[in-house]
Structure formats: structure tokens, C-alpha cells
mmCIF file of C-alpha atoms in Angstrom:
data_model
loop_
_atom_site.group_PDB
_atom_site.id
_atom_site.type_symbol
_atom_site.label_atom_id
_atom_site.label_comp_id
_atom_site.label_asym_id
_atom_site.label_seq_id
_atom_site.Cartn_x
_atom_site.Cartn_y
_atom_site.Cartn_z
ATOM 1 C CA UNK A 1 8.023 -3.885 -7.763
ATOM 2 C CA UNK A 2 7.727 -0.239 -8.922
ATOM 3 C CA UNK A 3 4.040 0.034 -8.302
ATOM 4 C CA UNK A 4 1.978 0.085 -5.093
ATOM 5 C CA UNK A 5 -1.333 -1.732 -4.693
ATOM 6 C CA UNK A 6 -3.910 0.135 -2.669
ATOM 7 C CA UNK A 7 -7.253 -1.791 -2.046
ATOM 8 C CA UNK A 8 -10.210 0.575 -1.643
ATOM 9 C CA UNK A 9 -13.406 -1.339 -0.706
ATOM 10 C CA UNK A 10 -16.676 -1.123 1.406
ATOM 11 C CA UNK A 11 -15.708 -4.361 3.235
ATOM 12 C CA UNK A 12 -13.638 -3.789 6.246
ATOM 13 C CA UNK A 13 -13.810 -7.263 8.004
ATOM 14 C CA UNK A 14 -10.470 -8.773 9.125
ATOM 15 C CA UNK A 15 -10.649 -11.665 6.705
ATOM 16 C CA UNK A 16 -10.991 -9.368 3.729
ATOM 17 C CA UNK A 17 -8.001 -7.177 5.025
ATOM 18 C CA UNK A 18 -5.832 -10.143 5.800
ATOM 19 C CA UNK A 19 -6.629 -11.802 2.331
ATOM 20 C CA UNK A 20 -5.770 -8.517 0.377
ATOM 21 C CA UNK A 21 -2.432 -8.095 2.285
ATOM 22 C CA UNK A 22 -1.555 -11.755 1.902
ATOM 23 C CA UNK A 23 -2.060 -11.460 -1.822
ATOM 24 C CA UNK A 24 0.332 -8.419 -2.128
ATOM 25 C CA UNK A 25 -1.736 -5.422 -1.371
ATOM 26 C CA UNK A 26 0.314 -2.700 0.029
ATOM 27 C CA UNK A 27 -2.453 -0.719 1.668
ATOM 28 C CA UNK A 28 -6.006 -1.208 2.509
ATOM 29 C CA UNK A 29 -8.611 1.555 3.095
ATOM 30 C CA UNK A 30 -12.372 1.036 3.567
ATOM 31 C CA UNK A 31 -15.095 3.455 2.405
ATOM 32 C CA UNK A 32 -16.013 6.067 3.419
ATOM 33 C CA UNK A 33 -12.736 7.607 3.817
ATOM 34 C CA UNK A 34 -11.593 11.252 3.858
ATOM 35 C CA UNK A 35 -9.483 12.821 1.088
ATOM 36 C CA UNK A 36 -6.508 13.347 3.498
ATOM 37 C CA UNK A 37 -6.583 9.534 4.387
ATOM 38 C CA UNK A 38 -6.108 8.484 0.849
ATOM 39 C CA UNK A 39 -3.474 11.184 0.377
ATOM 40 C CA UNK A 40 -1.504 9.726 3.262
ATOM 41 C CA UNK A 41 -1.804 6.156 1.991
ATOM 42 C CA UNK A 42 -0.671 7.063 -1.539
ATOM 43 C CA UNK A 43 2.200 9.056 -0.085
ATOM 44 C CA UNK A 44 3.234 6.165 2.192
ATOM 45 C CA UNK A 45 3.174 3.854 -0.797
ATOM 46 C CA UNK A 46 5.386 6.188 -2.769
ATOM 47 C CA UNK A 47 7.934 6.446 -0.110
ATOM 48 C CA UNK A 48 7.851 2.631 0.459
ATOM 49 C CA UNK A 49 8.601 2.174 -3.264
ATOM 50 C CA UNK A 50 11.360 4.790 -3.233
ATOM 51 C CA UNK A 51 12.976 3.115 -0.235
ATOM 52 C CA UNK A 52 12.939 -0.283 -1.862
ATOM 53 C CA UNK A 53 14.512 1.106 -4.982
ATOM 54 C CA UNK A 54 17.330 2.649 -3.049
ATOM 55 C CA UNK A 55 17.826 -0.609 -1.125
ATOM 56 C CA UNK A 56 17.946 -2.541 -4.463
ATOM 57 C CA UNK A 57 20.341 -0.045 -5.923
ATOM 58 C CA UNK A 58 22.722 -0.315 -2.887
ATOM 59 C CA UNK A 59 22.620 -4.075 -2.970
ATOM 60 C CA UNK A 60 23.641 -4.243 -6.557
ATOM 61 C CA UNK A 61 26.884 -2.281 -5.900
#
């Protein structure tokens, strides 16, 4: 899809992380976090979406 799902939560236990990722989240970050951390996560999600779009375009040629 053309949208990334980033979960921000105060719960950092492995079960919550695992469940979120299994349900389709792209990234997971726990509070408190630094502003640079969320910037990196958003940028990583952006590049992943862009890469998937390029792969999909190449596959349809």
C-alpha cells in the first residue's frame, strides 16, 4: 500500500510489538522517544513505500 503504519505506544513488551507487526504495522516506537527517532522512522517508512512502488512499476512492464 501507499501508506505506512507506525505504532506509537507506551507499551514496549515483546508481545505488543509482535502483535502490531503481525497485524501489518511497518514500524513500532515506544514512548518516550526523541524527535530524531520519529524522524528516522518516518523517513524509513517513506523509502520503503517508494521502493515498493518502484518494484511494482518494474514488475508490471
